Amino acid sequence: MKQLIALTLLLISFTSFAQKPCEFNIDVTDSIGTYKSTKEYIISEQNFAGNTNYIFFSLALTDGLPTLNVQLLQKSKGFLKANCFDKNSKLFLQLNNGKIITLIHLDEENCGSLIRDDKNFDNRVITGSFMFMKDSFEELKNSPVSLMRIKYLTDTEDYVIKKEFTSELNNIVYQPEKFFINTIPCIE
């Protein structure tokens, strides 16, 4: 009887600590190469005075080269400031262990596109891809992220990364500080 209880407890502990299955938005292999991208994950959500800002992350692997895809979505009935990514843009991640990881933007300049929806809200979508520096994966796999700084073409903005929040967009609970810990194994 004791062995049955011990076996049951062992199986429960394995299933509770097992990694969640990886969810991919794109997984393509063809004659040109391979491309794999995880589903978008909300890292930051800000709703204040009729303005809404979202930041989505996804990890991509293009022929063995890992990148971080960043998508910023702004929504407002008022003026939307255009932040642009350029060749000098960077994304800095401060980890809970005190280390700072720097990601470098690919050379594509992007100021986003402005779209007006049927409720007269202006929506700006800005996307960018950032390359990881050598050996930054190990740090990101082992320590949660506490702060993010994005250096745009003309501005720099800081974001506090929450431990957990429930999104007003889709009522899903997100744990943005552990995004890299949970997602990097999917593209290794």
PDB file of C-alpha atoms in Angstrom:
ATOM      1  CA  MET A   1       0.000   0.000   0.000  1.00  0.00           C
ATOM      2  CA  LYS A   2       2.843   2.401   0.868  1.00  0.00           C
ATOM      3  CA  GLN A   3       4.425   1.719  -2.518  1.00  0.00           C
ATOM      4  CA  LEU A   4       1.168   2.549  -4.310  1.00  0.00           C
ATOM      5  CA  ILE A   5       0.858   5.856  -2.441  1.00  0.00           C
ATOM      6  CA  ALA A   6       4.530   6.703  -3.139  1.00  0.00           C
ATOM      7  CA  LEU A   7       4.090   5.898  -6.837  1.00  0.00           C
ATOM      8  CA  THR A   8       0.949   8.030  -7.020  1.00  0.00           C
ATOM      9  CA  LEU A   9       2.698  10.987  -5.378  1.00  0.00           C
ATOM     10  CA  LEU A  10       5.658  10.590  -7.730  1.00  0.00           C
ATOM     11  CA  LEU A  11       3.420  10.617 -10.817  1.00  0.00           C
ATOM     12  CA  ILE A  12       1.510  13.670  -9.561  1.00  0.00           C
ATOM     13  CA  SER A  13       4.751  15.563  -8.967  1.00  0.00           C
ATOM     14  CA  PHE A  14       6.008  14.741 -12.486  1.00  0.00           C
ATOM     15  CA  THR A  15       2.822  15.977 -14.125  1.00  0.00           C
ATOM     16  CA  SER A  16       2.622  19.147 -12.039  1.00  0.00           C
ATOM     17  CA  PHE A  17       6.221  20.164 -12.818  1.00  0.00           C
ATOM     18  CA  ALA A  18       6.241  19.069 -16.445  1.00  0.00           C
ATOM     19  CA  GLN A  19       6.851  21.718 -19.084  1.00  0.00           C
ATOM     20  CA  LYS A  20       3.774  22.953 -20.867  1.00  0.00           C
ATOM     21  CA  PRO A  21       3.653  21.833 -24.486  1.00  0.00           C
ATOM     22  CA  CYS A  22       5.034  24.344 -26.948  1.00  0.00           C
ATOM     23  CA  GLU A  23       2.476  26.210 -29.024  1.00  0.00           C
ATOM     24  CA  PHE A  24       3.661  27.414 -32.410  1.00  0.00           C
ATOM     25  CA  ASN A  25       2.017  30.006 -34.580  1.00  0.00           C
ATOM     26  CA  ILE A  26       4.198  29.084 -37.577  1.00  0.00           C
ATOM     27  CA  ASP A  27       6.285  25.964 -38.216  1.00  0.00           C
ATOM     28  CA  VAL A  28       7.481  25.744 -41.830  1.00  0.00           C
ATOM     29  CA  THR A  29      10.226  23.779 -43.552  1.00  0.00           C
ATOM     30  CA  ASP A  30      10.704  24.160 -47.295  1.00  0.00           C
ATOM     31  CA  SER A  31      13.439  24.367 -49.917  1.00  0.00           C
ATOM     32  CA  ILE A  32      14.491  27.833 -48.675  1.00  0.00           C
ATOM     33  CA  GLY A  33      14.935  26.781 -45.036  1.00  0.00           C
ATOM     34  CA  THR A  34      13.072  26.437 -41.766  1.00  0.00           C
ATOM     35  CA  TYR A  35      11.075  28.948 -39.753  1.00  0.00           C
ATOM     36  CA  LYS A  36       9.396  28.337 -36.439  1.00  0.00           C
ATOM     37  CA  SER A  37       7.610  30.939 -34.285  1.00  0.00           C
ATOM     38  CA  THR A  38       5.856  30.588 -30.944  1.00  0.00           C
ATOM     39  CA  LYS A  39       2.410  32.056 -30.361  1.00  0.00           C
ATOM     40  CA  GLU A  40       2.269  35.725 -29.345  1.00  0.00           C
ATOM     41  CA  TYR A  41       2.306  36.302 -25.594  1.00  0.00           C
ATOM     42  CA  ILE A  42       1.224  39.502 -23.829  1.00  0.00           C
ATOM     43  CA  ILE A  43       4.160  40.928 -21.884  1.00  0.00           C
ATOM     44  CA  SER A  44       2.657  44.291 -20.983  1.00  0.00           C
ATOM     45  CA  GLU A  45      -0.843  45.716 -20.951  1.00  0.00           C
ATOM     46  CA  GLN A  46      -1.670  49.301 -20.015  1.00  0.00           C
ATOM     47  CA  ASN A  47      -5.180  50.771 -19.993  1.00  0.00           C
ATOM     48  CA  PHE A  48      -5.461  54.379 -18.875  1.00  0.00           C
ATOM     49  CA  ALA A  49      -7.734  57.302 -19.792  1.00  0.00           C
ATOM     50  CA  GLY A  50      -8.990  55.787 -23.032  1.00  0.00           C
ATOM     51  CA  ASN A  51      -5.523  54.757 -24.212  1.00  0.00           C
ATOM     52  CA  THR A  52      -4.570  51.106 -24.456  1.00  0.00           C
ATOM     53  CA  ASN A  53      -1.079  49.727 -25.075  1.00  0.00           C
ATOM     54  CA  TYR A  54      -0.101  46.096 -25.498  1.00  0.00           C
ATOM     55  CA  ILE A  55       3.303  44.503 -26.026  1.00  0.00           C
ATOM     56  CA  PHE A  56       3.418  40.990 -27.446  1.00  0.00           C
ATOM     57  CA  PHE A  57       6.490  38.731 -27.596  1.00  0.00           C
ATOM     58  CA  SER A  58       7.119  35.605 -29.634  1.00  0.00           C
ATOM     59  CA  LEU A  59      10.328  33.662 -30.156  1.00  0.00           C
ATOM     60  CA  ALA A  60      11.330  32.658 -33.662  1.00  0.00           C
ATOM     61  CA  LEU A  61      13.942  30.319 -35.041  1.00  0.00           C
ATOM     62  CA  THR A  62      15.035  30.980 -38.628  1.00  0.00           C
ATOM     63  CA  ASP A  63      17.493  28.394 -39.959  1.00  0.00           C
ATOM     64  CA  GLY A  64      18.947  27.999 -36.461  1.00  0.00           C
ATOM     65  CA  LEU A  65      19.092  31.754 -35.647  1.00  0.00           C
ATOM     66  CA  PRO A  66      16.875  32.668 -32.653  1.00  0.00           C
ATOM     67  CA  THR A  67      15.160  36.066 -32.601  1.00  0.00           C
ATOM     68  CA  LEU A  68      12.609  37.832 -30.439  1.00  0.00           C
ATOM     69  CA  ASN A  69       9.639  39.221 -32.332  1.00  0.00           C
ATOM     70  CA  VAL A  70       8.095  42.249 -30.630  1.00  0.00           C
ATOM     71  CA  GLN A  71       4.729  43.694 -31.542  1.00  0.00           C
ATOM     72  CA  LEU A  72       3.401  46.904 -29.991  1.00  0.00           C
ATOM     73  CA  LEU A  73      -0.275  47.721 -30.326  1.00  0.00           C
ATOM     74  CA  GLN A  74      -1.544  51.187 -29.362  1.00  0.00           C
ATOM     75  CA  LYS A  75      -5.213  52.114 -29.358  1.00  0.00           C
ATOM     76  CA  SER A  76      -6.673  55.564 -28.688  1.00  0.00           C
ATOM     77  CA  LYS A  77      -9.261  58.102 -29.815  1.00  0.00           C
ATOM     78  CA  GLY A  78      -6.621  60.790 -29.351  1.00  0.00           C
ATOM     79  CA  PHE A  79      -3.185  61.399 -30.800  1.00  0.00           C
ATOM     80  CA  LEU A  80      -0.878  58.378 -31.034  1.00  0.00           C
ATOM     81  CA  LYS A  81       2.821  59.097 -30.841  1.00  0.00           C
ATOM     82  CA  ALA A  82       4.777  57.135 -33.430  1.00  0.00           C
ATOM     83  CA  ASN A  83       7.735  55.252 -31.994  1.00  0.00           C
ATOM     84  CA  CYS A  84       9.999  53.788 -34.645  1.00  0.00           C
ATOM     85  CA  PHE A  85      12.459  50.917 -34.691  1.00  0.00           C
ATOM     86  CA  ASP A  86      15.669  51.445 -36.636  1.00  0.00           C
ATOM     87  CA  LYS A  87      19.144  49.901 -36.884  1.00  0.00           C
ATOM     88  CA  ASN A  88      20.156  51.522 -33.559  1.00  0.00           C
ATOM     89  CA  SER A  89      17.121  50.306 -31.600  1.00  0.00           C
ATOM     90  CA  LYS A  90      17.757  47.982 -28.685  1.00  0.00           C
ATOM     91  CA  LEU A  91      15.765  46.061 -26.146  1.00  0.00           C
ATOM     92  CA  PHE A  92      17.229  45.711 -22.647  1.00  0.00           C
ATOM     93  CA  LEU A  93      15.983  43.119 -20.162  1.00  0.00           C
ATOM     94  CA  GLN A  94      16.901  43.376 -16.496  1.00  0.00           C
ATOM     95  CA  LEU A  95      16.749  40.003 -14.791  1.00  0.00           C
ATOM     96  CA  ASN A  96      15.895  39.295 -11.158  1.00  0.00           C
ATOM     97  CA  ASN A  97      19.506  38.170 -10.627  1.00  0.00           C
ATOM     98  CA  GLY A  98      20.681  41.714 -11.496  1.00  0.00           C
ATOM     99  CA  LYS A  99      22.083  40.975 -14.953  1.00  0.00           C
ATOM    100  CA  ILE A 100      21.084  43.001 -18.003  1.00  0.00           C
ATOM    101  CA  ILE A 101      20.550  41.302 -21.368  1.00  0.00           C
ATOM    102  CA  THR A 102      20.777  43.392 -24.549  1.00  0.00           C
ATOM    103  CA  LEU A 103      18.997  42.486 -27.772  1.00  0.00           C
ATOM    104  CA  ILE A 104      19.816  44.282 -31.019  1.00  0.00           C
ATOM    105  CA  HIS A 105      17.198  45.227 -33.606  1.00  0.00           C
ATOM    106  CA  LEU A 106      17.576  44.008 -37.170  1.00  0.00           C
ATOM    107  CA  ASP A 107      18.268  46.785 -39.671  1.00  0.00           C
ATOM    108  CA  GLU A 108      14.671  47.153 -40.838  1.00  0.00           C
ATOM    109  CA  GLU A 109      13.195  50.590 -40.047  1.00  0.00           C
ATOM    110  CA  ASN A 110       9.578  50.396 -38.968  1.00  0.00           C
ATOM    111  CA  CYS A 111       7.308  53.136 -37.635  1.00  0.00           C
ATOM    112  CA  GLY A 112       4.203  50.988 -37.781  1.00  0.00           C
ATOM    113  CA  SER A 113       0.948  51.475 -39.561  1.00  0.00           C
ATOM    114  CA  LEU A 114      -2.046  53.496 -38.414  1.00  0.00           C
ATOM    115  CA  ILE A 115      -5.489  51.944 -38.835  1.00  0.00           C
ATOM    116  CA  ARG A 116      -8.819  53.491 -37.839  1.00  0.00           C
ATOM    117  CA  ASP A 117     -11.423  50.984 -36.707  1.00  0.00           C
ATOM    118  CA  ASP A 118     -15.209  51.151 -36.952  1.00  0.00           C
ATOM    119  CA  LYS A 119     -15.473  52.695 -33.437  1.00  0.00           C
ATOM    120  CA  ASN A 120     -13.240  55.650 -34.473  1.00  0.00           C
ATOM    121  CA  PHE A 121     -10.242  54.402 -32.505  1.00  0.00           C
ATOM    122  CA  ASP A 122      -6.822  54.895 -34.033  1.00  0.00           C
ATOM    123  CA  ASN A 123      -4.723  51.736 -33.841  1.00  0.00           C
ATOM    124  CA  ARG A 124      -0.960  51.716 -34.433  1.00  0.00           C
ATOM    125  CA  VAL A 125       0.861  48.426 -34.858  1.00  0.00           C
ATOM    126  CA  ILE A 126       4.670  48.403 -34.690  1.00  0.00           C
ATOM    127  CA  THR A 127       6.670  45.226 -35.174  1.00  0.00           C
ATOM    128  CA  GLY A 128      10.349  44.482 -34.810  1.00  0.00           C
ATOM    129  CA  SER A 129      12.748  41.557 -34.612  1.00  0.00           C
ATOM    130  CA  PHE A 130      15.633  41.540 -32.156  1.00  0.00           C
ATOM    131  CA  MET A 131      18.709  39.320 -32.150  1.00  0.00           C
ATOM    132  CA  PHE A 132      20.089  37.770 -28.990  1.00  0.00           C
ATOM    133  CA  MET A 133      23.678  38.413 -27.976  1.00  0.00           C
ATOM    134  CA  LYS A 134      25.998  35.453 -27.487  1.00  0.00           C
ATOM    135  CA  ASP A 135      25.364  33.445 -24.285  1.00  0.00           C
ATOM    136  CA  SER A 136      22.250  35.432 -23.278  1.00  0.00           C
ATOM    137  CA  PHE A 137      19.990  32.366 -23.598  1.00  0.00           C
ATOM    138  CA  GLU A 138      21.393  30.675 -20.487  1.00  0.00           C
ATOM    139  CA  GLU A 139      20.737  33.743 -18.353  1.00  0.00           C
ATOM    140  CA  LEU A 140      17.192  34.127 -19.712  1.00  0.00           C
ATOM    141  CA  LYS A 141      16.411  30.437 -19.094  1.00  0.00           C
ATOM    142  CA  ASN A 142      17.419  30.698 -15.433  1.00  0.00           C
ATOM    143  CA  SER A 143      16.170  34.053 -14.163  1.00  0.00           C
ATOM    144  CA  PRO A 144      12.836  35.888 -14.503  1.00  0.00           C
ATOM    145  CA  VAL A 145      12.704  39.334 -16.137  1.00  0.00           C
ATOM    146  CA  SER A 146      11.840  42.290 -13.905  1.00  0.00           C
ATOM    147  CA  LEU A 147      12.260  45.333 -16.168  1.00  0.00           C
ATOM    148  CA  MET A 148      12.333  46.057 -19.888  1.00  0.00           C
ATOM    149  CA  ARG A 149      13.681  49.124 -21.674  1.00  0.00           C
ATOM    150  CA  ILE A 150      13.052  49.725 -25.360  1.00  0.00           C
ATOM    151  CA  LYS A 151      15.252  52.232 -27.188  1.00  0.00           C
ATOM    152  CA  TYR A 152      13.353  53.551 -30.189  1.00  0.00           C
ATOM    153  CA  LEU A 153      14.642  55.852 -32.925  1.00  0.00           C
ATOM    154  CA  THR A 154      13.865  59.023 -30.934  1.00  0.00           C
ATOM    155  CA  ASP A 155      12.712  57.861 -27.510  1.00  0.00           C
ATOM    156  CA  THR A 156      13.336  55.345 -24.737  1.00  0.00           C
ATOM    157  CA  GLU A 157      10.577  53.748 -22.659  1.00  0.00           C
ATOM    158  CA  ASP A 158      10.732  51.562 -19.550  1.00  0.00           C
ATOM    159  CA  TYR A 159       8.243  48.837 -18.642  1.00  0.00           C
ATOM    160  CA  VAL A 160       7.936  47.018 -15.333  1.00  0.00           C
ATOM    161  CA  ILE A 161       7.400  43.329 -16.056  1.00  0.00           C
ATOM    162  CA  LYS A 162       4.731  41.897 -13.789  1.00  0.00           C
ATOM    163  CA  LYS A 163       4.907  38.531 -12.117  1.00  0.00           C
ATOM    164  CA  GLU A 164       1.323  37.770 -13.162  1.00  0.00           C
ATOM    165  CA  PHE A 165      -1.750  39.592 -14.461  1.00  0.00           C
ATOM    166  CA  THR A 166      -5.134  38.840 -15.978  1.00  0.00           C
ATOM    167  CA  SER A 167      -5.478  40.490 -19.367  1.00  0.00           C
ATOM    168  CA  GLU A 168      -8.452  42.766 -19.940  1.00  0.00           C
ATOM    169  CA  LEU A 169      -8.179  41.869 -23.630  1.00  0.00           C
ATOM    170  CA  ASN A 170      -8.939  38.144 -23.323  1.00  0.00           C
ATOM    171  CA  ASN A 171      -9.240  37.333 -19.564  1.00  0.00           C
ATOM    172  CA  ILE A 172      -6.224  34.999 -19.733  1.00  0.00           C
ATOM    173  CA  VAL A 173      -3.716  34.920 -16.874  1.00  0.00           C
ATOM    174  CA  TYR A 174      -0.196  35.783 -18.089  1.00  0.00           C
ATOM    175  CA  GLN A 175       3.128  35.378 -16.309  1.00  0.00           C
ATOM    176  CA  PRO A 176       5.370  37.709 -18.336  1.00  0.00           C
ATOM    177  CA  GLU A 177       8.404  37.569 -16.029  1.00  0.00           C
ATOM    178  CA  LYS A 178       8.764  33.847 -16.882  1.00  0.00           C
ATOM    179  CA  PHE A 179       8.179  34.166 -20.648  1.00  0.00           C
ATOM    180  CA  PHE A 180      11.763  33.264 -21.568  1.00  0.00           C
ATOM    181  CA  ILE A 181      12.067  30.531 -18.933  1.00  0.00           C
ATOM    182  CA  ASN A 182       8.952  28.833 -20.335  1.00  0.00           C
ATOM    183  CA  THR A 183       9.477  29.523 -24.050  1.00  0.00           C
ATOM    184  CA  ILE A 184      13.195  29.194 -24.834  1.00  0.00           C
ATOM    185  CA  PRO A 185      13.077  25.367 -24.592  1.00  0.00           C
ATOM    186  CA  CYS A 186      10.567  25.433 -27.466  1.00  0.00           C
ATOM    187  CA  ILE A 187      13.110  26.794 -29.950  1.00  0.00           C
ATOM    188  CA  GLU A 188      16.309  25.123 -28.740  1.00  0.00           C
TER     189      GLU A 188
END
